[in-house]
């Protein structure tokens, strides 16, 4: 039977308030008797660890970084949404809720998204109080801009470094609690398993990345805030260390994995330039406000560009195809991320891509430079232009930028109920590592919002409900389950060390990434998914018989760390193929070629697929069991997204 | 490009280290410096040698993880750049490149090029925050801040904590890092209440960690990848003196 989503009864706007009243409370004097483990210290984890410590719980926080300040949340550029209506432009909690549900193509849970919109307002206040230097107007009040298709200005920002400033805010709150002794911080520690006793999460197994020591940590509850798994594609905009291991090991212990194939592909990234490439760099979406996207009208001209015979600026206006403006006259270059990405791929598939690889389209600023002058453009986008020039060695004031879509964010993740609890009681998942708030497509400036909402304003309330029903007796690592889990972790590490084959972890990772991108990327079809699944199975066998590592497991060994993560990506990748194959519809960033409108747009099937696919692990090499959480929409009307 | 790399190898914190020479071939000018090291490491691993340990993560110049001392300069020859944003086109075919970890007593070596920068975290824990619990914060616009002040606070807040300032300083001083946080919070009304204890406690922790004193050479700011200004050190000195002269710190 599917576990309940525990969505509170009553009108949408009252659910969260009522729920907060109905959850059980832990007596203040008892709070110090409870230990909570938080894994990951980005926006969701850092905020959760600090807030739980402020309440009085004993927190143990873990990160594989050398400092909690380095979590990948730091790299977010654009901004964070909040329904403050400071601009008097008609924004409201309901409008933010509505935009988010619609933007997610109606595959998110109404109640969770509404709560997100509600607490968005508190997030800004909290961050301002911490000293986060948001952009201000000359009158001293907070500044806003519009973002990602929204028709109101509700995005708060700190230049192009909003993620950094918000993370440093959470990090400072966390640092304060570390100094007080309420948080014990474990850096350079990677979680490799979760310990489940009598069906409840009671601790974790970690590896100290400096000494290689395997450690046991017990607690009354465990919160995972370990981010997304976009690096399953090898190349992505994620930081190099982002991985699925913690979430995947939790999955294998019984936590369901929801909508794994929902991946966001971001349209404005710097294209791949060679085989050696380690990651992709995102250019802020704001560039599409003024840049015009185009490719040559004919394959012949595109070929001449690829050979370096002509430059983009030499191509006559009549020979250019501004394909977004042509196909979507109402939204033009500002269509949502999934639409822009898919169309860029189509152009390249037709042979009209540019750059040496042919996998790029132009983002051209010539018109705006002509209209307002290079200085005005530099004022607005100077740092982005400089970044582009640094990476590509091309001057975007002279030649158009080359862009191509890249994997950016994963909307799938561990299934959680309204309390953010996974299907393992006592195990919670927050931020990008859960599935709950973005549906099939994440809107701009909503990821930071969810991370902080979960960390500051949801988990501190909901975890109390669970802890209050758990006796405040100390939990220790004496239970045999700890020893067993540790032995499994050790066995796995030693097995990888002993294979002594010929292929490096990166080699396997690149191979997997290629399969994922080709067959489960911007466009998928049943045939390709089945083929890729079989290929991944082969690759996994090879991994466990031909992996090459050096050194030992009892020292800093970065190749070993990498190998463990690749092993988990290989299993997750296969599940992503299954999930994409099950969903016989196109929605959000998930485009199944068999399901499209006559105009080639995504065709959703609400009658049959308005559900969350929650996959249940069923033993090694066994097909996973599909559980369906039906989504009901009582407050919004499901409509076809159209940007024509 | 074909290059000779002279790389600092050190097994562990307590082991002795040495410079080891490596040859890398067919390096594309498009590669980032860290991608060049990836190529070296893949070669080493395939040959059965141990790859060179180094710190990195976002590779977008913002996480502050990467920390290489390249040809005697923090983050290499280009100014205003982290190592991950340094590209091989800045080097020439046949070059010899020396790569070392940050050199400072307060940053002990973990292995090879990876160092322990937790001293920075302990300095922040000593007071680099505004004491405010979650929930119950006043409306954001209840605390208006003049744009010039907000912008200056933002400039100071952009520090990525990479440690290039320490590595570039002949005294291994952490003044630029500490001053950036002290300035940010001293400028803002939210940080005002704890202004004196903050600067006293952070400076005390900085000294305790074994960072050296500032002698106004300015190499920290010259080598800072994100352009943190020396002006912050002046602010730090002023804040510290003012706090000492009128201290609320009764301890």
PDB file of N, CA, C and O in Angstrom, chain A residues 51 54 65 67 69-70 84 86 125-126 128 131 136 140 142 159 161 164-165 171 176 179 188 240-241 276 278-279 390-391 504 550 555-556 558, chain B residues 11 30 35 42 49 53-55 57-60 63-65 81 89 111 121 125 133-135 139-141 143-145 155 157-159 161 184 190:
ATOM      1  N   UNK A  51      18.630  25.814  12.176  1.00  0.00           N
ATOM      2  CA  UNK A  51      17.315  26.030  12.795  1.00  0.00           C
ATOM      3  C   UNK A  51      17.004  24.977  13.850  1.00  0.00           C
ATOM      4  O   UNK A  51      16.430  25.293  14.899  1.00  0.00           O
ATOM      5  N   UNK A  54      18.966  25.790  16.897  1.00  0.00           N
ATOM      6  CA  UNK A  54      18.362  26.932  17.602  1.00  0.00           C
ATOM      7  C   UNK A  54      17.195  26.481  18.464  1.00  0.00           C
ATOM      8  O   UNK A  54      16.957  27.010  19.542  1.00  0.00           O
ATOM      9  N   UNK A  65      32.472  18.424   1.701  1.00  0.00           N
ATOM     10  CA  UNK A  65      33.369  19.546   1.431  1.00  0.00           C
ATOM     11  C   UNK A  65      34.309  19.792   2.602  1.00  0.00           C
ATOM     12  O   UNK A  65      34.111  19.273   3.685  1.00  0.00           O
ATOM     13  N   UNK A  67      34.446  22.701   3.872  1.00  0.00           N
ATOM     14  CA  UNK A  67      33.728  23.689   4.667  1.00  0.00           C
ATOM     15  C   UNK A  67      32.284  23.740   4.175  1.00  0.00           C
ATOM     16  O   UNK A  67      32.037  23.618   2.979  1.00  0.00           O
ATOM     17  N   UNK A  69      30.634  26.171   3.620  1.00  0.00           N
ATOM     18  CA  UNK A  69      30.434  27.314   2.736  1.00  0.00           C
ATOM     19  C   UNK A  69      30.594  26.951   1.268  1.00  0.00           C
ATOM     20  O   UNK A  69      30.358  27.799   0.404  1.00  0.00           O
ATOM     21  N   UNK A  70      31.008  25.721   0.942  1.00  0.00           N
ATOM     22  CA  UNK A  70      31.286  25.403  -0.458  1.00  0.00           C
ATOM     23  C   UNK A  70      30.190  24.604  -1.163  1.00  0.00           C
ATOM     24  O   UNK A  70      30.364  24.160  -2.288  1.00  0.00           O
ATOM     25  N   UNK A  84       6.044  38.887  -2.038  1.00  0.00           N
ATOM     26  CA  UNK A  84       5.963  40.054  -1.157  1.00  0.00           C
ATOM     27  C   UNK A  84       5.037  41.134  -1.716  1.00  0.00           C
ATOM     28  O   UNK A  84       4.573  41.989  -0.974  1.00  0.00           O
ATOM     29  N   UNK A  86       5.939  43.731  -3.124  1.00  0.00           N
ATOM     30  CA  UNK A  86       6.525  45.055  -2.852  1.00  0.00           C
ATOM     31  C   UNK A  86       6.338  45.996  -4.032  1.00  0.00           C
ATOM     32  O   UNK A  86       6.384  47.207  -3.887  1.00  0.00           O
ATOM     33  N   UNK A 125      12.676  37.878   4.815  1.00  0.00           N
ATOM     34  CA  UNK A 125      12.855  38.555   6.109  1.00  0.00           C
ATOM     35  C   UNK A 125      14.003  37.925   6.894  1.00  0.00           C
ATOM     36  O   UNK A 125      14.848  38.620   7.461  1.00  0.00           O
ATOM     37  N   UNK A 126      14.020  36.601   6.922  1.00  0.00           N
ATOM     38  CA  UNK A 126      15.049  35.883   7.671  1.00  0.00           C
ATOM     39  C   UNK A 126      16.439  36.233   7.131  1.00  0.00           C
ATOM     40  O   UNK A 126      17.362  36.536   7.888  1.00  0.00           O
ATOM     41  N   UNK A 128      17.383  38.829   5.297  1.00  0.00           N
ATOM     42  CA  UNK A 128      17.728  40.239   5.555  1.00  0.00           C
ATOM     43  C   UNK A 128      18.223  40.384   6.993  1.00  0.00           C
ATOM     44  O   UNK A 128      19.242  41.036   7.255  1.00  0.00           O
ATOM     45  N   UNK A 131      21.759  39.621   7.537  1.00  0.00           N
ATOM     46  CA  UNK A 131      22.761  40.476   6.903  1.00  0.00           C
ATOM     47  C   UNK A 131      23.072  40.106   5.470  1.00  0.00           C
ATOM     48  O   UNK A 131      24.098  40.507   4.933  1.00  0.00           O
ATOM     49  N   UNK A 136      19.309  46.768  -3.398  1.00  0.00           N
ATOM     50  CA  UNK A 136      18.403  47.770  -2.813  1.00  0.00           C
ATOM     51  C   UNK A 136      18.124  48.882  -3.816  1.00  0.00           C
ATOM     52  O   UNK A 136      18.960  49.183  -4.676  1.00  0.00           O
ATOM     53  N   UNK A 140      16.516  52.764  -0.209  1.00  0.00           N
ATOM     54  CA  UNK A 140      16.916  51.862   0.874  1.00  0.00           C
ATOM     55  C   UNK A 140      16.077  50.607   0.970  1.00  0.00           C
ATOM     56  O   UNK A 140      16.353  49.731   1.792  1.00  0.00           O
ATOM     57  N   UNK A 142      14.190  47.053  -0.564  1.00  0.00           N
ATOM     58  CA  UNK A 142      14.654  45.912  -1.351  1.00  0.00           C
ATOM     59  C   UNK A 142      14.234  46.040  -2.812  1.00  0.00           C
ATOM     60  O   UNK A 142      13.121  46.483  -3.106  1.00  0.00           O
ATOM     61  N   UNK A 159      23.145  40.870  -6.962  1.00  0.00           N
ATOM     62  CA  UNK A 159      23.796  40.834  -8.284  1.00  0.00           C
ATOM     63  C   UNK A 159      23.631  39.455  -8.906  1.00  0.00           C
ATOM     64  O   UNK A 159      22.566  38.888  -8.842  1.00  0.00           O
ATOM     65  N   UNK A 161      25.021  36.818  -7.765  1.00  0.00           N
ATOM     66  CA  UNK A 161      25.572  35.896  -6.769  1.00  0.00           C
ATOM     67  C   UNK A 161      24.581  35.595  -5.666  1.00  0.00           C
ATOM     68  O   UNK A 161      24.957  35.457  -4.501  1.00  0.00           O
ATOM     69  N   UNK A 164      25.284  32.492  -3.602  1.00  0.00           N
ATOM     70  CA  UNK A 164      26.421  32.641  -2.695  1.00  0.00           C
ATOM     71  C   UNK A 164      26.009  33.401  -1.441  1.00  0.00           C
ATOM     72  O   UNK A 164      26.299  32.991  -0.317  1.00  0.00           O
ATOM     73  N   UNK A 165      25.315  34.497  -1.627  1.00  0.00           N
ATOM     74  CA  UNK A 165      24.971  35.312  -0.463  1.00  0.00           C
ATOM     75  C   UNK A 165      23.974  34.601   0.455  1.00  0.00           C
ATOM     76  O   UNK A 165      24.078  34.687   1.674  1.00  0.00           O
ATOM     77  N   UNK A 171      25.204  29.598   6.254  1.00  0.00           N
ATOM     78  CA  UNK A 171      26.493  29.160   6.809  1.00  0.00           C
ATOM     79  C   UNK A 171      26.830  29.948   8.077  1.00  0.00           C
ATOM     80  O   UNK A 171      27.356  29.393   9.037  1.00  0.00           O
ATOM     81  N   UNK A 176      27.357  29.933  13.912  1.00  0.00           N
ATOM     82  CA  UNK A 176      27.002  30.394  15.263  1.00  0.00           C
ATOM     83  C   UNK A 176      26.635  29.194  16.140  1.00  0.00           C
ATOM     84  O   UNK A 176      27.054  29.107  17.294  1.00  0.00           O
ATOM     85  N   UNK A 179      29.675  27.162  17.077  1.00  0.00           N
ATOM     86  CA  UNK A 179      30.413  27.810  18.173  1.00  0.00           C
ATOM     87  C   UNK A 179      29.717  27.564  19.513  1.00  0.00           C
ATOM     88  O   UNK A 179      30.371  27.364  20.534  1.00  0.00           O
ATOM     89  N   UNK A 188      34.481  17.011   5.261  1.00  0.00           N
ATOM     90  CA  UNK A 188      35.152  15.954   4.493  1.00  0.00           C
ATOM     91  C   UNK A 188      34.706  14.569   4.959  1.00  0.00           C
ATOM     92  O   UNK A 188      35.518  13.676   5.190  1.00  0.00           O
ATOM     93  N   UNK A 240      31.449  19.460  -9.547  1.00  0.00           N
ATOM     94  CA  UNK A 240      31.985  18.133  -9.845  1.00  0.00           C
ATOM     95  C   UNK A 240      31.628  17.077  -8.799  1.00  0.00           C
ATOM     96  O   UNK A 240      31.513  15.901  -9.120  1.00  0.00           O
ATOM     97  N   UNK A 241      31.480  17.485  -7.538  1.00  0.00           N
ATOM     98  CA  UNK A 241      31.254  16.488  -6.488  1.00  0.00           C
ATOM     99  C   UNK A 241      29.769  16.128  -6.310  1.00  0.00           C
ATOM    100  O   UNK A 241      29.455  15.199  -5.579  1.00  0.00           O
ATOM    101  N   UNK A 276      37.835  16.293 -23.405  1.00  0.00           N
ATOM    102  CA  UNK A 276      38.416  16.438 -22.074  1.00  0.00           C
ATOM    103  C   UNK A 276      37.479  17.163 -21.120  1.00  0.00           C
ATOM    104  O   UNK A 276      37.708  17.205 -19.926  1.00  0.00           O
ATOM    105  N   UNK A 278      35.164  18.833 -18.499  1.00  0.00           N
ATOM    106  CA  UNK A 278      34.785  18.269 -17.214  1.00  0.00           C
ATOM    107  C   UNK A 278      33.432  18.752 -16.749  1.00  0.00           C
ATOM    108  O   UNK A 278      32.772  18.098 -15.960  1.00  0.00           O
ATOM    109  N   UNK A 279      33.026  19.933 -17.184  1.00  0.00           N
ATOM    110  CA  UNK A 279      31.713  20.420 -16.764  1.00  0.00           C
ATOM    111  C   UNK A 279      31.257  21.528 -17.696  1.00  0.00           C
ATOM    112  O   UNK A 279      32.030  22.003 -18.523  1.00  0.00           O
ATOM    113  N   UNK A 390      36.398  34.728 -21.280  1.00  0.00           N
ATOM    114  CA  UNK A 390      37.458  34.005 -20.582  1.00  0.00           C
ATOM    115  C   UNK A 390      37.438  32.523 -20.969  1.00  0.00           C
ATOM    116  O   UNK A 390      38.465  31.904 -21.189  1.00  0.00           O
ATOM    117  N   UNK A 391      36.244  31.960 -21.057  1.00  0.00           N
ATOM    118  CA  UNK A 391      36.131  30.535 -21.325  1.00  0.00           C
ATOM    119  C   UNK A 391      36.333  30.210 -22.795  1.00  0.00           C
ATOM    120  O   UNK A 391      36.983  29.234 -23.152  1.00  0.00           O
ATOM    121  N   UNK A 504      39.240   3.631 -15.769  1.00  0.00           N
ATOM    122  CA  UNK A 504      39.176   4.548 -14.631  1.00  0.00           C
ATOM    123  C   UNK A 504      37.714   4.906 -14.320  1.00  0.00           C
ATOM    124  O   UNK A 504      36.833   4.768 -15.189  1.00  0.00           O
ATOM    125  N   UNK A 550      44.042   3.026  -7.671  1.00  0.00           N
ATOM    126  CA  UNK A 550      45.377   2.869  -7.088  1.00  0.00           C
ATOM    127  C   UNK A 550      45.335   3.343  -5.635  1.00  0.00           C
ATOM    128  O   UNK A 550      44.305   3.814  -5.169  1.00  0.00           O
ATOM    129  N   UNK A 555      43.358   6.308   3.135  1.00  0.00           N
ATOM    130  CA  UNK A 555      44.006   7.608   2.943  1.00  0.00           C
ATOM    131  C   UNK A 555      43.106   8.437   2.032  1.00  0.00           C
ATOM    132  O   UNK A 555      42.101   7.942   1.527  1.00  0.00           O
ATOM    133  N   UNK A 556      43.486   9.697   1.847  1.00  0.00           N
ATOM    134  CA  UNK A 556      42.766  10.552   0.901  1.00  0.00           C
ATOM    135  C   UNK A 556      42.924   9.941  -0.493  1.00  0.00           C
ATOM    136  O   UNK A 556      44.032   9.850  -1.006  1.00  0.00           O
ATOM    137  N   UNK A 558      40.928  10.299  -4.001  1.00  0.00           N
ATOM    138  CA  UNK A 558      39.825  10.931  -4.728  1.00  0.00           C
ATOM    139  C   UNK A 558      39.261  10.037  -5.834  1.00  0.00           C
ATOM    140  O   UNK A 558      38.074  10.121  -6.148  1.00  0.00           O
TER     141      UNK A 558
ATOM    142  N   UNK B  11      52.308  12.603   0.726  1.00  0.00           N
ATOM    143  CA  UNK B  11      51.361  11.520   1.019  1.00  0.00           C
ATOM    144  C   UNK B  11      50.314  11.911   2.061  1.00  0.00           C
ATOM    145  O   UNK B  11      49.146  11.573   1.938  1.00  0.00           O
ATOM    146  N   UNK B  30      42.104  25.253 -25.137  1.00  0.00           N
ATOM    147  CA  UNK B  30      40.739  25.467 -24.646  1.00  0.00           C
ATOM    148  C   UNK B  30      40.523  24.924 -23.237  1.00  0.00           C
ATOM    149  O   UNK B  30      39.565  25.277 -22.561  1.00  0.00           O
ATOM    150  N   UNK B  35      41.299  20.991 -15.908  1.00  0.00           N
ATOM    151  CA  UNK B  35      41.084  19.917 -16.895  1.00  0.00           C
ATOM    152  C   UNK B  35      42.414  19.341 -17.351  1.00  0.00           C
ATOM    153  O   UNK B  35      42.537  18.141 -17.597  1.00  0.00           O
ATOM    154  N   UNK B  42      44.294  11.074 -15.129  1.00  0.00           N
ATOM    155  CA  UNK B  42      43.818   9.891 -15.857  1.00  0.00           C
ATOM    156  C   UNK B  42      45.006   9.067 -16.347  1.00  0.00           C
ATOM    157  O   UNK B  42      45.007   7.842 -16.256  1.00  0.00           O
ATOM    158  N   UNK B  49      49.818   4.586 -11.265  1.00  0.00           N
ATOM    159  CA  UNK B  49      50.352   5.533 -10.280  1.00  0.00           C
ATOM    160  C   UNK B  49      49.200   6.235  -9.571  1.00  0.00           C
ATOM    161  O   UNK B  49      48.069   6.231 -10.045  1.00  0.00           O
ATOM    162  N   UNK B  53      46.272  14.638  -5.694  1.00  0.00           N
ATOM    163  CA  UNK B  53      45.078  15.137  -5.002  1.00  0.00           C
ATOM    164  C   UNK B  53      45.064  16.661  -5.065  1.00  0.00           C
ATOM    165  O   UNK B  53      46.073  17.309  -4.804  1.00  0.00           O
ATOM    166  N   UNK B  54      43.921  17.216  -5.476  1.00  0.00           N
ATOM    167  CA  UNK B  54      43.764  18.676  -5.417  1.00  0.00           C
ATOM    168  C   UNK B  54      42.304  19.006  -5.137  1.00  0.00           C
ATOM    169  O   UNK B  54      41.417  18.187  -5.386  1.00  0.00           O
ATOM    170  N   UNK B  55      42.052  20.187  -4.601  1.00  0.00           N
ATOM    171  CA  UNK B  55      40.686  20.586  -4.249  1.00  0.00           C
ATOM    172  C   UNK B  55      40.041  21.362  -5.386  1.00  0.00           C
ATOM    173  O   UNK B  55      40.672  22.231  -5.989  1.00  0.00           O
ATOM    174  N   UNK B  57      35.679  22.065  -7.117  1.00  0.00           N
ATOM    175  CA  UNK B  57      34.314  21.558  -7.144  1.00  0.00           C
ATOM    176  C   UNK B  57      33.474  22.234  -8.211  1.00  0.00           C
ATOM    177  O   UNK B  57      33.202  21.631  -9.236  1.00  0.00           O
ATOM    178  N   UNK B  58      33.121  23.508  -8.026  1.00  0.00           N
ATOM    179  CA  UNK B  58      32.132  24.098  -8.944  1.00  0.00           C
ATOM    180  C   UNK B  58      32.713  24.333 -10.337  1.00  0.00           C
ATOM    181  O   UNK B  58      32.010  24.293 -11.326  1.00  0.00           O
ATOM    182  N   UNK B  59      33.996  24.627 -10.408  1.00  0.00           N
ATOM    183  CA  UNK B  59      34.670  24.972 -11.660  1.00  0.00           C
ATOM    184  C   UNK B  59      33.993  26.138 -12.378  1.00  0.00           C
ATOM    185  O   UNK B  59      33.965  26.206 -13.611  1.00  0.00           O
ATOM    186  N   UNK B  60      33.415  27.027 -11.582  1.00  0.00           N
ATOM    187  CA  UNK B  60      32.834  28.255 -12.130  1.00  0.00           C
ATOM    188  C   UNK B  60      33.387  29.475 -11.413  1.00  0.00           C
ATOM    189  O   UNK B  60      32.839  30.572 -11.528  1.00  0.00           O
ATOM    190  N   UNK B  63      32.917  28.634  -5.777  1.00  0.00           N
ATOM    191  CA  UNK B  63      32.851  27.850  -4.537  1.00  0.00           C
ATOM    192  C   UNK B  63      34.083  28.062  -3.664  1.00  0.00           C
ATOM    193  O   UNK B  63      34.044  27.832  -2.455  1.00  0.00           O
ATOM    194  N   UNK B  64      35.183  28.530  -4.272  1.00  0.00           N
ATOM    195  CA  UNK B  64      36.385  28.807  -3.485  1.00  0.00           C
ATOM    196  C   UNK B  64      37.186  27.576  -3.125  1.00  0.00           C
ATOM    197  O   UNK B  64      38.102  27.651  -2.317  1.00  0.00           O
ATOM    198  N   UNK B  65      36.862  26.420  -3.710  1.00  0.00           N
ATOM    199  CA  UNK B  65      37.596  25.199  -3.370  1.00  0.00           C
ATOM    200  C   UNK B  65      39.007  25.192  -3.949  1.00  0.00           C
ATOM    201  O   UNK B  65      39.949  24.781  -3.294  1.00  0.00           O
ATOM    202  N   UNK B  81      41.243  35.863 -11.133  1.00  0.00           N
ATOM    203  CA  UNK B  81      40.763  34.571 -11.629  1.00  0.00           C
ATOM    204  C   UNK B  81      41.071  33.461 -10.637  1.00  0.00           C
ATOM    205  O   UNK B  81      42.144  33.439 -10.055  1.00  0.00           O
ATOM    206  N   UNK B  89      45.353  28.421 -22.583  1.00  0.00           N
ATOM    207  CA  UNK B  89      45.840  29.335 -23.619  1.00  0.00           C
ATOM    208  C   UNK B  89      46.725  30.425 -23.023  1.00  0.00           C
ATOM    209  O   UNK B  89      47.385  31.146 -23.757  1.00  0.00           O
ATOM    210  N   UNK B 111      47.070  16.349   1.601  1.00  0.00           N
ATOM    211  CA  UNK B 111      47.780  15.463   0.691  1.00  0.00           C
ATOM    212  C   UNK B 111      48.061  16.250  -0.590  1.00  0.00           C
ATOM    213  O   UNK B 111      47.196  16.996  -1.056  1.00  0.00           O
ATOM    214  N   UNK B 121      36.968  28.675   8.916  1.00  0.00           N
ATOM    215  CA  UNK B 121      35.648  28.405   9.498  1.00  0.00           C
ATOM    216  C   UNK B 121      35.623  28.774  10.973  1.00  0.00           C
ATOM    217  O   UNK B 121      34.639  29.324  11.471  1.00  0.00           O
ATOM    218  N   UNK B 125      33.205  31.227  13.008  1.00  0.00           N
ATOM    219  CA  UNK B 125      32.461  30.768  14.194  1.00  0.00           C
ATOM    220  C   UNK B 125      32.696  31.693  15.397  1.00  0.00           C
ATOM    221  O   UNK B 125      31.879  31.752  16.311  1.00  0.00           O
ATOM    222  N   UNK B 133      17.776  34.135  15.465  1.00  0.00           N
ATOM    223  CA  UNK B 133      17.191  32.808  15.304  1.00  0.00           C
ATOM    224  C   UNK B 133      16.214  32.788  14.139  1.00  0.00           C
ATOM    225  O   UNK B 133      15.704  33.831  13.726  1.00  0.00           O
ATOM    226  N   UNK B 134      15.930  31.584  13.659  1.00  0.00           N
ATOM    227  CA  UNK B 134      14.969  31.447  12.554  1.00  0.00           C
ATOM    228  C   UNK B 134      13.560  31.786  13.030  1.00  0.00           C
ATOM    229  O   UNK B 134      13.167  31.389  14.119  1.00  0.00           O
ATOM    230  N   UNK B 135      12.838  32.493  12.165  1.00  0.00           N
ATOM    231  CA  UNK B 135      11.447  32.828  12.487  1.00  0.00           C
ATOM    232  C   UNK B 135      11.384  34.151  13.215  1.00  0.00           C
ATOM    233  O   UNK B 135      12.316  34.551  13.909  1.00  0.00           O
ATOM    234  N   UNK B 139       9.799  42.399   8.857  1.00  0.00           N
ATOM    235  CA  UNK B 139       9.693  42.503   7.404  1.00  0.00           C
ATOM    236  C   UNK B 139      10.989  43.097   6.831  1.00  0.00           C
ATOM    237  O   UNK B 139      11.557  44.026   7.411  1.00  0.00           O
ATOM    238  N   UNK B 140      11.429  42.551   5.704  1.00  0.00           N
ATOM    239  CA  UNK B 140      12.692  42.978   5.114  1.00  0.00           C
ATOM    240  C   UNK B 140      12.788  44.483   4.917  1.00  0.00           C
ATOM    241  O   UNK B 140      13.842  45.081   5.121  1.00  0.00           O
ATOM    242  N   UNK B 141      11.690  45.105   4.527  1.00  0.00           N
ATOM    243  CA  UNK B 141      11.708  46.543   4.282  1.00  0.00           C
ATOM    244  C   UNK B 141      11.603  47.380   5.550  1.00  0.00           C
ATOM    245  O   UNK B 141      11.633  48.605   5.494  1.00  0.00           O
ATOM    246  N   UNK B 143      13.940  47.305   7.576  1.00  0.00           N
ATOM    247  CA  UNK B 143      15.338  47.688   7.806  1.00  0.00           C
ATOM    248  C   UNK B 143      15.870  48.311   6.516  1.00  0.00           C
ATOM    249  O   UNK B 143      16.603  47.676   5.769  1.00  0.00           O
ATOM    250  N   UNK B 144      15.479  49.554   6.223  1.00  0.00           N
ATOM    251  CA  UNK B 144      15.991  50.168   4.992  1.00  0.00           C
ATOM    252  C   UNK B 144      17.495  50.404   5.099  1.00  0.00           C
ATOM    253  O   UNK B 144      17.993  50.722   6.175  1.00  0.00           O
ATOM    254  N   UNK B 145      18.188  50.201   4.001  1.00  0.00           N
ATOM    255  CA  UNK B 145      19.641  50.392   3.986  1.00  0.00           C
ATOM    256  C   UNK B 145      19.986  51.221   2.762  1.00  0.00           C
ATOM    257  O   UNK B 145      19.589  50.848   1.644  1.00  0.00           O
ATOM    258  N   UNK B 155      30.007  44.237  -1.804  1.00  0.00           N
ATOM    259  CA  UNK B 155      31.386  44.093  -2.307  1.00  0.00           C
ATOM    260  C   UNK B 155      32.241  43.284  -1.335  1.00  0.00           C
ATOM    261  O   UNK B 155      33.016  42.428  -1.735  1.00  0.00           O
ATOM    262  N   UNK B 157      31.097  41.212   0.873  1.00  0.00           N
ATOM    263  CA  UNK B 157      30.511  39.881   1.061  1.00  0.00           C
ATOM    264  C   UNK B 157      30.863  38.911  -0.061  1.00  0.00           C
ATOM    265  O   UNK B 157      30.588  37.720   0.049  1.00  0.00           O
ATOM    266  N   UNK B 158      31.473  39.415  -1.139  1.00  0.00           N
ATOM    267  CA  UNK B 158      31.732  38.513  -2.272  1.00  0.00           C
ATOM    268  C   UNK B 158      32.921  37.589  -2.041  1.00  0.00           C
ATOM    269  O   UNK B 158      33.186  36.718  -2.870  1.00  0.00           O
ATOM    270  N   UNK B 159      33.654  37.765  -0.940  1.00  0.00           N
ATOM    271  CA  UNK B 159      34.796  36.882  -0.630  1.00  0.00           C
ATOM    272  C   UNK B 159      34.377  35.417  -0.732  1.00  0.00           C
ATOM    273  O   UNK B 159      33.356  35.025  -0.164  1.00  0.00           O
ATOM    274  N   UNK B 161      36.433  32.880   0.201  1.00  0.00           N
ATOM    275  CA  UNK B 161      37.120  32.079   1.227  1.00  0.00           C
ATOM    276  C   UNK B 161      38.096  31.066   0.661  1.00  0.00           C
ATOM    277  O   UNK B 161      38.289  29.999   1.233  1.00  0.00           O
ATOM    278  N   UNK B 184      31.565  43.875   6.057  1.00  0.00           N
ATOM    279  CA  UNK B 184      30.192  43.619   5.615  1.00  0.00           C
ATOM    280  C   UNK B 184      29.219  43.820   6.771  1.00  0.00           C
ATOM    281  O   UNK B 184      28.232  44.545   6.653  1.00  0.00           O
ATOM    282  N   UNK B 190      21.921  45.535  10.710  1.00  0.00           N
ATOM    283  CA  UNK B 190      21.665  44.276  11.411  1.00  0.00           C
ATOM    284  C   UNK B 190      22.883  43.819  12.209  1.00  0.00           C
ATOM    285  O   UNK B 190      22.767  43.138  13.215  1.00  0.00           O
TER     286      UNK B 190
END
